[in-house]
Amino acid sequence: MKGKVCIITGATSGIGFVAAERLAAMGARLVLVGRDKARGEAALAQIRRQVPGAELRIHYADLSRLAEMNHLAAEIAALEPRIDVLINNAGAVFNERRVTEDGFERTFALNHMAYFVLSNRLKERLIAAAPARIVNVASDAHRGQTLDFGDLQSAHGYRGFTVYGRSKLANILFTRELARRLAGTGVSANCLHPGFVATRFGENNSGLFRLGLGFAKRFFALSPEKGAQTIVYLASAPEVAQRTGGYFAQSRPATPTAAAQDDGASRRLWEESARLANLPG
Ligand SMILES: NC(=O)c1ccc[n+]([C@@H]2O[C@H](COP(=O)([O-])OP(=O)(O)OC[C@H]3O[C@@H](n4cnc5c(N)ncnc54)[C@H](OP(=O)(O)O)[C@@H]3O)[C@@H](O)[C@H]2O)c1
């Protein structure tokens, strides 16, 4: 990975932070994306301590806001003529429904729209560095879910984990369509399930929801180091250089649900997302 440019969102915590540290140790030049300055500076300092001489910088954006997704992509594109790896990782579960200034339900905005907008807006930079890779952090939480195209913003019967699972289904459908559209460019797109991991995931919530998740993490979860392994694998392993459109878990190909392999839904999600983001379809 020596000298390769890797962009990683959600790099200030959990599996994103560990993946950034690993890739920096492998010699990559890291462009971190965070949203909080204090947490960002702490992440930079910790990576520099672990990997002396690491080449790093950080950008800040609230990735649930379309204006900030666009601004971040423009800022990165202006500084990086070639991008070798884009890792879309920032994500969260929200127990209460809230709508962003763009009219998006916030899980959909952060977990899906940010992946869609950054990948599209940085596509030319990835093609310029081909062979290049896009890695999308999805989840087995997609199992049992389907997308309701009549209610993508989950206005009806909101339940945090259901909506989260749908956003992770969207990650897999998006990856398939992205891979199809990038065919022949030398840019691959794959996604993954990191396992159930003891990160800060869920801690933005309160009450029983947060307590229950905290309890489960304490007894059943993997370490962030283990959780980051498949991200690093898809970002760097030579044996997956030619793979695209796949879903991986434990650094091996995995089979997502039938709903996640529905090419009609992939195409429709792409078209809806492009319309919502004001990007060409
Ligand atoms: N943990 C699990 O069991 C698990 C399982 C399957 C999939 N995943 C997926 O793994 C990915 C990483 O999660 P994690 O477990 O490492 O959780 P985490 O420790 O909570 O890290 C989430 C990261 O996303 C950032 N983030 C959250 N909201 C943001 C926003 N509005 N704008 C910009 N950045 C934002 C956070 O920034 P701050 O540091 O400022 O909070 C943090 O860096 C997510 O996509 C999640 O869905 C996790």
Tab-separated table of C-alpha atoms and ligand atoms in Angstrom:
chain	number	residue	atom	x	y	z
A	1	MET	CA	0.000	0.000	0.000
A	2	LYS	CA	3.104	2.204	-0.021
A	3	GLY	CA	2.155	5.678	-1.276
A	4	LYS	CA	-1.455	4.704	-2.105
A	5	VAL	CA	-4.057	7.328	-1.273
A	6	CYS	CA	-6.853	5.975	0.928
A	7	ILE	CA	-9.884	8.008	1.978
A	8	ILE	CA	-11.817	6.671	4.970
A	9	THR	CA	-14.976	8.102	6.513
A	10	GLY	CA	-15.857	7.509	10.147
A	11	ALA	CA	-12.132	7.313	10.867
A	12	THR	CA	-12.367	8.816	14.355
A	13	SER	CA	-13.807	5.744	16.047
A	14	GLY	CA	-14.378	2.005	15.992
A	15	ILE	CA	-13.490	-0.084	12.967
A	16	GLY	CA	-12.832	2.965	10.771
A	17	PHE	CA	-10.157	4.193	13.142
A	18	VAL	CA	-8.477	0.765	13.357
A	19	ALA	CA	-8.591	0.331	9.571
A	20	ALA	CA	-6.973	3.766	9.137
A	21	GLU	CA	-4.226	2.858	11.578
A	22	ARG	CA	-3.570	-0.479	9.803
A	23	LEU	CA	-3.475	1.034	6.345
A	24	ALA	CA	-1.138	3.789	7.579
A	25	ALA	CA	1.130	1.076	8.999
A	26	MET	CA	1.121	-0.565	5.549
A	27	GLY	CA	2.493	2.680	4.071
A	28	ALA	CA	-0.689	4.186	2.640
A	29	ARG	CA	-1.272	7.939	2.702
A	30	LEU	CA	-4.474	8.376	4.664
A	31	VAL	CA	-7.142	11.028	4.234
A	32	LEU	CA	-9.386	10.678	7.259
A	33	VAL	CA	-12.904	12.026	7.449
A	34	GLY	CA	-14.355	12.919	10.841
A	35	ARG	CA	-17.029	15.294	12.066
A	36	ASP	CA	-15.709	16.449	15.435
A	37	LYS	CA	-12.472	18.400	15.660
A	38	ALA	CA	-11.390	17.185	19.100
A	39	ARG	CA	-12.024	13.557	18.182
A	40	GLY	CA	-10.305	14.092	14.839
A	41	GLU	CA	-7.169	15.573	16.380
A	42	ALA	CA	-7.071	12.741	18.931
A	43	ALA	CA	-7.329	10.140	16.133
A	44	LEU	CA	-4.507	11.806	14.167
A	45	ALA	CA	-2.293	11.955	17.260
A	46	GLN	CA	-2.942	8.311	18.125
A	47	ILE	CA	-2.132	7.090	14.611
A	48	ARG	CA	1.037	9.212	14.576
A	49	ARG	CA	2.079	7.645	17.879
A	50	GLN	CA	1.471	4.119	16.587
A	51	VAL	CA	2.902	4.731	13.114
A	52	PRO	CA	5.705	7.304	13.323
A	53	GLY	CA	6.101	9.105	10.001
A	54	ALA	CA	2.557	8.206	8.881
A	55	GLU	CA	1.252	10.464	6.116
A	56	LEU	CA	-2.136	11.711	7.265
A	57	ARG	CA	-4.604	14.519	7.111
A	58	ILE	CA	-8.206	14.962	8.130
A	59	HIS	CA	-11.302	16.655	6.727
A	60	TYR	CA	-14.453	17.381	8.701
A	61	ALA	CA	-18.036	16.954	7.549
A	62	ASP	CA	-21.437	16.063	8.931
A	63	LEU	CA	-22.168	13.290	6.453
A	64	SER	CA	-25.909	13.374	7.100
A	65	ARG	CA	-26.096	16.751	5.290
A	66	LEU	CA	-26.057	16.815	1.504
A	67	ALA	CA	-24.290	20.200	1.370
A	68	GLU	CA	-21.444	18.833	3.510
A	69	MET	CA	-21.167	15.587	1.496
A	70	ASN	CA	-20.795	17.699	-1.660
A	71	HIS	CA	-18.395	20.160	-0.050
A	72	LEU	CA	-16.219	17.362	1.358
A	73	ALA	CA	-16.021	15.624	-2.026
A	74	ALA	CA	-15.064	18.910	-3.737
A	75	GLU	CA	-12.410	19.624	-1.089
A	76	ILE	CA	-10.855	16.157	-1.460
A	77	ALA	CA	-11.091	16.184	-5.267
A	78	ALA	CA	-9.261	19.537	-5.353
A	79	LEU	CA	-6.342	18.102	-3.365
A	80	GLU	CA	-6.153	14.565	-4.720
A	81	PRO	CA	-5.888	14.074	-8.482
A	82	ARG	CA	-5.722	10.284	-7.918
A	83	ILE	CA	-7.439	8.219	-5.240
A	84	ASP	CA	-6.543	4.534	-4.858
A	85	VAL	CA	-9.080	3.500	-2.220
A	86	LEU	CA	-12.328	5.045	-0.963
A	87	ILE	CA	-13.732	3.442	2.187
A	88	ASN	CA	-17.305	4.453	2.993
A	89	ASN	CA	-17.631	3.511	6.641
A	90	ALA	CA	-19.289	6.287	8.710
A	91	GLY	CA	-22.665	5.074	9.907
A	92	ALA	CA	-25.013	4.886	12.867
A	93	VAL	CA	-28.303	3.542	14.204
A	94	PHE	CA	-30.905	6.005	15.473
A	95	ASN	CA	-33.682	4.917	17.797
A	96	GLU	CA	-35.718	8.054	17.079
A	97	ARG	CA	-36.720	9.275	13.662
A	98	ARG	CA	-35.386	12.665	12.617
A	99	VAL	CA	-35.390	14.381	9.283
A	100	THR	CA	-32.382	16.350	8.003
A	101	GLU	CA	-32.510	19.790	6.391
A	102	ASP	CA	-32.634	17.995	3.007
A	103	GLY	CA	-35.820	16.170	3.994
A	104	PHE	CA	-34.003	12.823	4.380
A	105	GLU	CA	-34.543	10.496	7.312
A	106	ARG	CA	-31.134	10.709	9.000
A	107	THR	CA	-30.186	6.984	8.901
A	108	PHE	CA	-30.862	6.940	5.161
A	109	ALA	CA	-28.898	10.198	4.768
A	110	LEU	CA	-25.791	9.143	6.692
A	111	ASN	CA	-25.667	5.398	6.009
A	112	HIS	CA	-26.699	5.430	2.360
A	113	MET	CA	-26.717	8.890	0.739
A	114	ALA	CA	-23.206	9.779	1.945
A	115	TYR	CA	-21.834	6.556	0.376
A	116	PHE	CA	-23.693	7.357	-2.844
A	117	VAL	CA	-22.622	11.006	-3.085
A	118	LEU	CA	-18.944	10.511	-2.149
A	119	SER	CA	-18.535	7.558	-4.534
A	120	ASN	CA	-20.107	9.445	-7.407
A	121	ARG	CA	-18.341	12.728	-6.785
A	122	LEU	CA	-14.904	11.063	-6.378
A	123	LYS	CA	-15.366	8.529	-9.180
A	124	GLU	CA	-13.163	10.375	-11.685
A	125	ARG	CA	-10.305	10.541	-9.170
A	126	LEU	CA	-10.570	6.784	-8.580
A	127	ILE	CA	-10.647	6.056	-12.303
A	128	ALA	CA	-7.510	8.215	-12.668
A	129	ALA	CA	-5.706	5.895	-10.236
A	130	ALA	CA	-7.062	2.610	-11.649
A	131	PRO	CA	-6.732	-0.135	-10.570
A	132	ALA	CA	-8.573	1.398	-7.607
A	133	ARG	CA	-11.118	0.202	-5.052
A	134	ILE	CA	-14.284	1.335	-3.308
A	135	VAL	CA	-15.083	-0.480	-0.063
A	136	ASN	CA	-18.517	-0.017	1.506
A	137	VAL	CA	-19.155	-1.085	5.092
A	138	ALA	CA	-22.562	-2.815	5.085
A	139	SER	CA	-23.898	-5.326	7.633
A	140	ASP	CA	-25.661	-8.635	8.168
A	141	ALA	CA	-28.330	-6.403	9.735
A	142	HIS	CA	-29.714	-6.266	6.166
A	143	ARG	CA	-31.070	-9.800	6.676
A	144	GLY	CA	-34.875	-9.887	6.836
A	145	GLN	CA	-35.237	-6.385	5.373
A	146	THR	CA	-36.602	-5.113	2.073
A	147	LEU	CA	-36.657	-1.605	0.654
A	148	ASP	CA	-39.998	0.168	0.494
A	149	PHE	CA	-39.625	2.531	-2.455
A	150	GLY	CA	-42.887	4.177	-1.451
A	151	ASP	CA	-41.363	5.138	1.904
A	152	LEU	CA	-37.560	5.421	1.581
A	153	GLN	CA	-37.584	8.055	4.331
A	154	SER	CA	-39.324	5.681	6.778
A	155	ALA	CA	-42.135	8.119	7.589
A	156	HIS	CA	-44.382	5.210	8.599
A	157	GLY	CA	-43.870	2.907	11.598
A	158	TYR	CA	-40.281	3.956	12.349
A	159	ARG	CA	-38.200	1.375	14.225
A	160	GLY	CA	-34.498	2.084	14.675
A	161	PHE	CA	-33.075	-1.343	13.921
A	162	THR	CA	-35.422	-1.994	10.993
A	163	VAL	CA	-34.474	1.310	9.394
A	164	TYR	CA	-30.796	0.637	10.108
A	165	GLY	CA	-31.117	-2.821	8.483
A	166	ARG	CA	-32.723	-1.246	5.409
A	167	SER	CA	-29.876	1.259	5.132
A	168	LYS	CA	-27.392	-1.632	5.217
A	169	LEU	CA	-29.439	-3.440	2.547
A	170	ALA	CA	-29.140	-0.202	0.540
A	171	ASN	CA	-25.327	-0.413	0.946
A	172	ILE	CA	-25.272	-3.858	-0.699
A	173	LEU	CA	-27.687	-2.913	-3.494
A	174	PHE	CA	-25.708	0.281	-4.112
A	175	THR	CA	-22.422	-1.659	-4.259
A	176	ARG	CA	-23.824	-4.058	-6.880
A	177	GLU	CA	-25.086	-1.262	-9.101
A	178	LEU	CA	-21.885	0.753	-8.598
A	179	ALA	CA	-19.796	-2.274	-9.622
A	180	ARG	CA	-21.971	-2.747	-12.710
A	181	ARG	CA	-21.616	0.905	-13.704
A	182	LEU	CA	-17.844	0.926	-13.060
A	183	ALA	CA	-17.221	-2.216	-15.146
A	184	GLY	CA	-14.290	-1.661	-17.489
A	185	THR	CA	-12.920	1.369	-15.591
A	186	GLY	CA	-10.497	-0.607	-13.392
A	187	VAL	CA	-12.323	0.543	-10.234
A	188	SER	CA	-13.863	-2.227	-8.132
A	189	ALA	CA	-16.651	-1.879	-5.566
A	190	ASN	CA	-17.188	-4.406	-2.779
A	191	CYS	CA	-18.981	-4.359	0.546
A	192	LEU	CA	-18.711	-6.229	3.800
A	193	HIS	CA	-20.126	-7.257	7.139
A	194	PRO	CA	-17.552	-6.547	9.878
A	195	GLY	CA	-19.205	-8.805	12.504
A	196	PHE	CA	-20.859	-7.549	15.686
A	197	VAL	CA	-18.180	-5.264	17.064
A	198	ALA	CA	-17.627	-3.482	20.392
A	199	THR	CA	-17.300	0.088	19.098
A	200	ARG	CA	-19.193	3.271	20.018
A	201	PHE	CA	-21.967	2.024	17.712
A	202	GLY	CA	-25.380	2.837	19.250
A	203	GLU	CA	-23.990	5.137	21.932
A	204	ASN	CA	-25.604	8.169	20.321
A	205	ASN	CA	-28.943	6.836	21.636
A	206	SER	CA	-30.361	6.785	25.157
A	207	GLY	CA	-32.436	4.631	27.487
A	208	LEU	CA	-33.062	0.918	27.081
A	209	PHE	CA	-31.969	0.897	23.448
A	210	ARG	CA	-28.480	2.064	24.380
A	211	LEU	CA	-28.350	-0.100	27.519
A	212	GLY	CA	-29.405	-3.256	25.650
A	213	LEU	CA	-26.887	-2.702	22.898
A	214	GLY	CA	-24.165	-1.923	25.455
A	215	PHE	CA	-24.924	-5.175	27.270
A	216	ALA	CA	-24.823	-7.225	24.053
A	217	LYS	CA	-21.540	-5.613	23.008
A	218	ARG	CA	-19.998	-6.340	26.365
A	219	PHE	CA	-20.706	-10.069	26.170
A	220	PHE	CA	-20.930	-10.973	22.493
A	221	ALA	CA	-18.974	-8.514	20.401
A	222	LEU	CA	-15.662	-8.756	18.561
A	223	SER	CA	-12.848	-6.290	19.201
A	224	PRO	CA	-12.551	-3.317	16.796
A	225	GLU	CA	-9.230	-4.854	15.665
A	226	LYS	CA	-11.045	-8.009	14.502
A	227	GLY	CA	-13.953	-5.972	13.103
A	228	ALA	CA	-11.607	-3.907	10.925
A	229	GLN	CA	-9.962	-6.924	9.276
A	230	THR	CA	-12.325	-7.330	6.323
A	231	ILE	CA	-12.143	-3.586	5.546
A	232	VAL	CA	-8.345	-3.763	5.387
A	233	TYR	CA	-8.535	-6.984	3.364
A	234	LEU	CA	-10.842	-5.498	0.717
A	235	ALA	CA	-8.800	-2.291	0.612
A	236	SER	CA	-5.438	-3.959	0.172
A	237	ALA	CA	-5.343	-7.717	-0.549
A	238	PRO	CA	-3.987	-8.596	-4.016
A	239	GLU	CA	-6.309	-11.631	-4.242
A	240	VAL	CA	-9.418	-9.401	-4.363
A	241	ALA	CA	-7.974	-6.884	-6.832
A	242	GLN	CA	-10.113	-8.369	-9.611
A	243	ARG	CA	-13.266	-8.943	-7.528
A	244	THR	CA	-16.154	-6.515	-7.785
A	245	GLY	CA	-19.796	-6.307	-6.704
A	246	GLY	CA	-19.246	-8.772	-3.853
A	247	TYR	CA	-20.326	-9.028	-0.222
A	248	PHE	CA	-17.673	-10.278	2.223
A	249	ALA	CA	-17.491	-11.345	5.864
A	250	GLN	CA	-14.423	-12.590	7.743
A	251	SER	CA	-12.331	-11.771	4.660
A	252	ARG	CA	-14.264	-14.313	2.594
A	253	PRO	CA	-17.052	-14.008	0.036
A	254	ALA	CA	-20.470	-14.248	1.730
A	255	THR	CA	-23.985	-14.530	0.353
A	256	PRO	CA	-26.361	-11.696	1.180
A	257	THR	CA	-30.139	-12.212	1.112
A	258	ALA	CA	-32.165	-12.506	-2.101
A	259	ALA	CA	-33.440	-8.952	-1.487
A	260	ALA	CA	-29.826	-7.768	-1.546
A	261	GLN	CA	-29.257	-9.462	-4.927
A	262	ASP	CA	-32.249	-7.862	-6.621
A	263	ASP	CA	-30.823	-6.004	-9.617
A	264	GLY	CA	-34.120	-4.223	-10.263
A	265	ALA	CA	-34.026	-2.801	-6.719
A	266	SER	CA	-30.336	-1.838	-7.180
A	267	ARG	CA	-31.147	0.134	-10.302
A	268	ARG	CA	-34.198	1.764	-8.771
A	269	LEU	CA	-32.301	2.749	-5.628
A	270	TRP	CA	-29.587	4.295	-7.805
A	271	GLU	CA	-32.108	6.320	-9.791
A	272	GLU	CA	-33.926	7.519	-6.648
A	273	SER	CA	-30.637	8.412	-4.930
A	274	ALA	CA	-29.377	10.321	-7.978
A	275	ARG	CA	-32.613	12.294	-8.062
A	276	LEU	CA	-32.399	13.072	-4.336
A	277	ALA	CA	-28.718	14.077	-4.594
A	278	ASN	CA	-29.207	16.052	-7.798
A	279	LEU	CA	-26.680	13.894	-9.634
A	280	PRO	CA	-27.059	12.469	-13.145
A	281	GLY	CA	-28.997	9.140	-13.035
B	1	LIG	N1	-20.302	-2.157	15.464
B	1	LIG	C1	-20.981	-3.128	14.841
B	1	LIG	O1	-21.366	-4.152	15.431
B	1	LIG	C2	-21.264	-3.014	13.364
B	1	LIG	C3	-21.821	-4.134	12.712
B	1	LIG	C4	-22.086	-4.064	11.355
B	1	LIG	C5	-21.793	-2.904	10.655
B	1	LIG	N2	-21.264	-1.825	11.307
B	1	LIG	C6	-20.984	-0.609	10.521
B	1	LIG	O2	-19.641	-0.228	10.724
B	1	LIG	C7	-19.502	1.169	10.424
B	1	LIG	C8	-18.646	1.829	11.496
B	1	LIG	O3	-19.296	1.745	12.742
B	1	LIG	P1	-18.551	1.466	14.127
B	1	LIG	O4	-19.101	0.198	14.646
B	1	LIG	O5	-17.084	1.607	13.991
B	1	LIG	O6	-19.204	2.634	15.013
B	1	LIG	P2	-18.611	3.929	15.751
B	1	LIG	O7	-17.518	3.565	16.682
B	1	LIG	O8	-19.821	4.614	16.301
B	1	LIG	O9	-18.001	4.793	14.551
B	1	LIG	C9	-18.833	5.481	13.646
B	1	LIG	C10	-18.028	6.531	12.932
B	1	LIG	O10	-18.925	7.278	12.071
B	1	LIG	C11	-18.806	8.685	12.375
B	1	LIG	N3	-20.070	9.383	12.183
B	1	LIG	C12	-21.247	9.156	12.834
B	1	LIG	N4	-22.170	10.054	12.424
B	1	LIG	C13	-21.554	10.858	11.519
B	1	LIG	C14	-21.968	11.988	10.773
B	1	LIG	N5	-23.204	12.493	10.878
B	1	LIG	N6	-21.076	12.580	9.944
B	1	LIG	C15	-19.803	12.109	9.838
B	1	LIG	N7	-19.348	11.052	10.524
B	1	LIG	C16	-20.212	10.437	11.361
B	1	LIG	C17	-18.384	8.725	13.837
B	1	LIG	O11	-17.805	9.979	14.166
B	1	LIG	P3	-17.563	10.391	15.743
B	1	LIG	O12	-16.263	9.750	16.133
B	1	LIG	O13	-17.503	11.876	15.680
B	1	LIG	O14	-18.727	9.863	16.509
B	1	LIG	C18	-17.392	7.561	13.877
B	1	LIG	O15	-16.139	7.960	13.350
B	1	LIG	C19	-20.913	1.708	10.293
B	1	LIG	O16	-21.245	1.854	8.923
B	1	LIG	C20	-21.795	0.613	10.913
B	1	LIG	O17	-23.088	0.585	10.358
B	1	LIG	C21	-20.978	-1.859	12.644
